[in-house]
Each structure stands twice: as structure tokens, then as C-alpha cells.
PDB file of C-alpha atoms in Angstrom:
ATOM      1  CA  MET A 204       3.989 -25.788  35.486  1.00 35.00           C
ATOM      2  CA  PHE A 205       2.228 -22.545  34.488  1.00 34.00           C
ATOM      3  CA  ALA A 206       3.175 -20.365  31.567  1.00 38.00           C
ATOM      4  CA  PRO A 207       4.012 -16.783  32.525  1.00 36.00           C
ATOM      5  CA  VAL A 208       1.221 -14.278  32.011  1.00 42.00           C
ATOM      6  CA  VAL A 209       2.022 -11.386  29.707  1.00 43.00           C
ATOM      7  CA  THR A 210       1.082  -8.275  31.671  1.00 47.00           C
ATOM      8  CA  SER A 211       1.912  -5.650  29.085  1.00 58.00           C
ATOM      9  CA  SER A 212      -0.014  -5.064  25.925  1.00 66.00           C
ATOM     10  CA  CYS A 213       0.730  -2.979  22.893  1.00 77.00           C
ATOM     11  CA  GLU A 214      -1.607  -0.552  21.184  1.00 82.00           C
ATOM     12  CA  VAL A 215      -1.534  -0.747  17.424  1.00 85.00           C
ATOM     13  CA  LEU A 216      -3.185   1.275  14.677  1.00 88.00           C
ATOM     14  CA  LEU A 217      -3.555   0.117  11.093  1.00 91.00           C
ATOM     15  CA  VAL A 218      -4.291   2.783   8.500  1.00 93.00           C
ATOM     16  CA  GLN A 219      -5.764   1.233   5.384  1.00 95.00           C
ATOM     17  CA  ASP A 220      -6.038   3.236   2.159  1.00 95.00           C
ATOM     18  CA  ILE A 221      -9.231   2.195   0.399  1.00 96.00           C
ATOM     19  CA  PRO A 222      -9.382   2.767  -3.382  1.00 96.00           C
ATOM     20  CA  SER A 223     -12.515   4.139  -5.029  1.00 95.00           C
ATOM     21  CA  SER A 224     -13.435   0.727  -6.457  1.00 95.00           C
ATOM     22  CA  VAL A 225     -14.249  -0.696  -3.009  1.00 96.00           C
ATOM     23  CA  TYR A 226     -16.024   0.593   0.089  1.00 96.00           C
ATOM     24  CA  VAL A 227     -16.674  -0.214   3.723  1.00 96.00           C
ATOM     25  CA  ASP A 228     -20.183  -0.144   5.148  1.00 94.00           C
ATOM     26  CA  ASN A 229     -20.357   2.281   8.096  1.00 92.00           C
ATOM     27  CA  ASP A 230     -23.301   0.374   9.606  1.00 93.00           C
ATOM     28  CA  GLN A 231     -21.338  -2.873   9.456  1.00 95.00           C
ATOM     29  CA  LEU A 232     -18.315  -1.209  11.087  1.00 94.00           C
ATOM     30  CA  PHE A 233     -20.570   0.258  13.788  1.00 94.00           C
ATOM     31  CA  ASN A 234     -21.954  -3.205  14.577  1.00 95.00           C
ATOM     32  CA  LEU A 235     -18.462  -4.746  14.681  1.00 94.00           C
ATOM     33  CA  ASN A 236     -17.400  -2.006  17.099  1.00 93.00           C
ATOM     34  CA  LYS A 237     -20.491  -2.571  19.247  1.00 94.00           C
ATOM     35  CA  LEU A 238     -19.654  -6.307  19.409  1.00 94.00           C
ATOM     36  CA  LYS A 239     -16.036  -5.392  20.300  1.00 90.00           C
ATOM     37  CA  LYS A 240     -14.726  -7.204  17.223  1.00 91.00           C
ATOM     38  CA  LEU A 241     -13.192  -4.249  15.367  1.00 92.00           C
ATOM     39  CA  LYS A 242     -12.666  -0.656  16.507  1.00 93.00           C
ATOM     40  CA  THR A 243     -12.517   1.646  13.502  1.00 93.00           C
ATOM     41  CA  PHE A 244     -12.692   5.290  12.533  1.00 92.00           C
ATOM     42  CA  VAL A 245     -13.630   6.611   9.082  1.00 92.00           C
ATOM     43  CA  ALA A 246     -13.457  10.390   8.697  1.00 89.00           C
ATOM     44  CA  ASP A 247     -15.524  10.493   5.507  1.00 87.00           C
ATOM     45  CA  TYR A 248     -19.150   9.700   4.797  1.00 90.00           C
ATOM     46  CA  ILE A 249     -19.191   6.561   2.642  1.00 93.00           C
ATOM     47  CA  ASP A 250     -21.968   6.463   0.067  1.00 94.00           C
ATOM     48  CA  VAL A 251     -22.335   2.748  -0.631  1.00 93.00           C
ATOM     49  CA  GLU A 252     -24.522   3.410  -3.688  1.00 94.00           C
ATOM     50  CA  LEU A 253     -21.888   5.290  -5.708  1.00 94.00           C
ATOM     51  CA  PRO A 254     -20.259   3.535  -8.671  1.00 94.00           C
ATOM     52  CA  THR A 255     -16.464   3.471  -8.925  1.00 94.00           C
ATOM     53  CA  SER A 256     -16.376   6.397 -11.374  1.00 94.00           C
ATOM     54  CA  LYS A 257     -18.041   8.761  -8.849  1.00 96.00           C
ATOM     55  CA  ALA A 258     -16.445   7.500  -5.625  1.00 96.00           C
ATOM     56  CA  THR A 259     -13.239   8.783  -4.063  1.00 95.00           C
ATOM     57  CA  PRO A 260     -10.501   6.947  -2.135  1.00 96.00           C
ATOM     58  CA  PHE A 261     -10.481   7.219   1.666  1.00 95.00           C
ATOM     59  CA  LYS A 262      -8.747   5.858   4.780  1.00 95.00           C
ATOM     60  CA  VAL A 263      -9.926   3.456   7.480  1.00 95.00           C
ATOM     61  CA  TYR A 264      -8.254   3.606  10.892  1.00 94.00           C
ATOM     62  CA  MET A 265      -8.329   0.314  12.833  1.00 93.00           C
ATOM     63  CA  PHE A 266      -7.355   0.269  16.519  1.00 91.00           C
ATOM     64  CA  ASN A 267      -6.433  -2.803  18.526  1.00 88.00           C
ATOM     65  CA  GLN A 268      -4.337  -4.098  21.410  1.00 83.00           C
ATOM     66  CA  ILE A 269      -1.862  -6.923  21.011  1.00 79.00           C
ATOM     67  CA  ARG A 270      -0.797  -9.280  23.768  1.00 73.00           C
ATOM     68  CA  LYS A 271       0.813 -12.058  21.738  1.00 74.00           C
ATOM     69  CA  SER A 272      -0.790 -11.845  18.324  1.00 74.00           C
ATOM     70  CA  VAL A 273      -3.835 -10.350  16.674  1.00 77.00           C
ATOM     71  CA  ASN A 274      -5.899 -11.048  13.582  1.00 84.00           C
ATOM     72  CA  ILE A 275      -7.630  -7.970  12.151  1.00 88.00           C
ATOM     73  CA  THR A 276     -10.162  -8.450   9.370  1.00 91.00           C
ATOM     74  CA  LEU A 277     -11.718  -5.475   7.590  1.00 94.00           C
ATOM     75  CA  PRO A 278     -14.855  -6.275   5.558  1.00 95.00           C
ATOM     76  CA  VAL A 279     -14.782  -4.523   2.174  1.00 94.00           C
ATOM     77  CA  HIS A 280     -17.304  -4.544  -0.652  1.00 95.00           C
ATOM     78  CA  PHE A 281     -16.765  -3.969  -4.361  1.00 94.00           C
ATOM     79  CA  ARG A 282     -18.478  -1.110  -6.165  1.00 94.00           C
ATOM     80  CA  TYR A 283     -20.164  -1.293  -9.538  1.00 92.00           C
ATOM     81  CA  HIS A 284     -17.979  -0.260 -12.459  1.00 89.00           C
ATOM     82  CA  ASP A 285     -19.088   1.641 -15.535  1.00 88.00           C
ATOM     83  CA  PRO A 286     -20.009  -0.508 -18.558  1.00 88.00           C
ATOM     84  CA  SER A 287     -16.990  -1.443 -20.671  1.00 87.00           C
ATOM     85  CA  ASP A 288     -15.658  -4.067 -23.058  1.00 90.00           C
ATOM     86  CA  LYS A 289     -13.484  -5.548 -20.304  1.00 87.00           C
ATOM     87  CA  LYS A 290     -14.660  -8.722 -18.628  1.00 86.00           C
ATOM     88  CA  PHE A 291     -12.699  -7.993 -15.443  1.00 86.00           C
ATOM     89  CA  ASN A 292     -11.302  -4.974 -13.611  1.00 85.00           C
ATOM     90  CA  ARG A 293      -8.240  -5.260 -11.433  1.00 87.00           C
ATOM     91  CA  VAL A 294      -8.555  -3.795  -7.944  1.00 89.00           C
ATOM     92  CA  GLU A 295      -5.383  -3.345  -5.923  1.00 92.00           C
ATOM     93  CA  ILE A 296      -5.516  -2.796  -2.180  1.00 92.00           C
ATOM     94  CA  GLU A 297      -2.128  -1.973  -0.729  1.00 93.00           C
ATOM     95  CA  SER A 298      -0.916  -3.167   2.654  1.00 91.00           C
ATOM     96  CA  PRO A 299      -1.889  -0.939   5.575  1.00 92.00           C
ATOM     97  CA  LYS A 300       0.476   1.367   7.429  1.00 91.00           C
ATOM     98  CA  ILE A 301       1.111   0.128  10.963  1.00 87.00           C
ATOM     99  CA  TYR A 302       1.651   2.427  13.953  1.00 83.00           C
ATOM    100  CA  MET A 303       2.528   1.120  17.420  1.00 79.00           C
ATOM    101  CA  SER A 304       2.619   2.808  20.805  1.00 72.00           C
ATOM    102  CA  THR A 305       6.117   3.617  22.037  1.00 60.00           C
ATOM    103  CA  ASN A 306       5.762   1.356  25.103  1.00 61.00           C
ATOM    104  CA  CYS A 307       5.459  -1.815  23.016  1.00 59.00           C
ATOM    105  CA  PRO A 308       7.886  -4.569  24.013  1.00 52.00           C
ATOM    106  CA  VAL A 309       8.675  -5.093  20.336  1.00 47.00           C
ATOM    107  CA  ALA A 310      11.594  -3.630  18.412  1.00 40.00           C
ATOM    108  CA  LEU A 311      10.522  -2.906  14.847  1.00 44.00           C
ATOM    109  CA  GLY A 312      12.988  -0.253  13.798  1.00 43.00           C
ATOM    110  CA  ASN A 313      11.145   2.870  12.669  1.00 43.00           C
ATOM    111  CA  LEU A 314       8.181   3.047  15.065  1.00 44.00           C
ATOM    112  CA  GLU A 315       5.823   5.944  14.599  1.00 49.00           C
ATOM    113  CA  LEU A 316       3.848   7.548  17.393  1.00 50.00           C
ATOM    114  CA  LEU A 317       0.315   6.243  17.718  1.00 53.00           C
ATOM    115  CA  PRO A 318      -2.474   8.751  16.966  1.00 53.00           C
ATOM    116  CA  CYS A 319      -4.952   9.178  19.824  1.00 53.00           C
ATOM    117  CA  GLN A 320      -7.855   6.762  19.476  1.00 52.00           C
ATOM    118  CA  ASN A 321     -10.053   8.735  21.887  1.00 50.00           C
ATOM    119  CA  SER A 322     -10.043  11.891  19.772  1.00 48.00           C
ATOM    120  CA  THR A 323     -13.204  12.791  17.896  1.00 47.00           C
ATOM    121  CA  GLU A 324     -11.286  13.099  14.661  1.00 46.00           C
ATOM    122  CA  ILE A 325      -7.868  12.102  13.470  1.00 48.00           C
ATOM    123  CA  ILE A 326      -5.766  14.849  11.959  1.00 46.00           C
ATOM    124  CA  GLY A 327      -2.342  14.274  10.426  1.00 47.00           C
ATOM    125  CA  GLU A 328      -0.278  15.499  13.404  1.00 39.00           C
ATOM    126  CA  LEU A 329      -2.514  14.571  16.372  1.00 39.00           C
ATOM    127  CA  TYR A 330      -0.574  12.174  18.598  1.00 42.00           C
ATOM    128  CA  CYS A 331      -0.776  10.987  22.225  1.00 40.00           C
TER     129      CYS A 331
END
């Protein structure tokens, strides 16, 4: 007996807020995209040399298609902190926002329209 083949897929977008205490490496993301492991978009230039006190938060947009399940891993790196008496600094990274295309065969309640992944930049109200 053969298992049925799932013919429909679902486009999904994860929007991850990145705090100033961590960063993503644009070159690393470019290579992951080239290897078809992770398709991302970062609107801002990320200076990997900045310490936490001079960096600003930003967003990473991660695009993918789901057939049955998907595992998305975003590599992040920690920035240097200013000298202090503390031995440790707490860094909190919140869960990403998830957007799904409206033709997904999944009912998740409040679905939001998926921003266009082929656009050259993502602006708050740009949707397919």
C-alpha cells in the first residue's frame, strides 16, 4: 500500500524580532540561502562589530514552504557587552510572529496575509 502524496503546500513567513544584544551575519544568511537551507530577508545593514550598547534591534524575515512539517533554524551570535560588575547578562529572544498564506489546508484561527517574498523590500502593508 502507498501513502497518499500531499499535493498542496503552504507558504509560511516567520518574523523574528532580534534584540540589540544579538545579531545575524548577513554573509552566513546569504550562504544558507544559496544552499537553499534558509530563505531570509533583513532590511537593515547589520554591523557585526558593534557592541550591544551601540546596536539597535531589527527584524529577520524567514520564508519557507510546509508540506507536512518544517524545522527552521536561524543562526544568531551574541554581541559584546560593555564592562560591568555583572558576571552574566540575560538576553531574551521572543517567539517569532508566524504568517501563513490563505490557501493553507490548516485552520489556525487568526491567519494573517503573507507578505510577498518576491518584493525587493518588505513594507508594513505590502501583501500578495
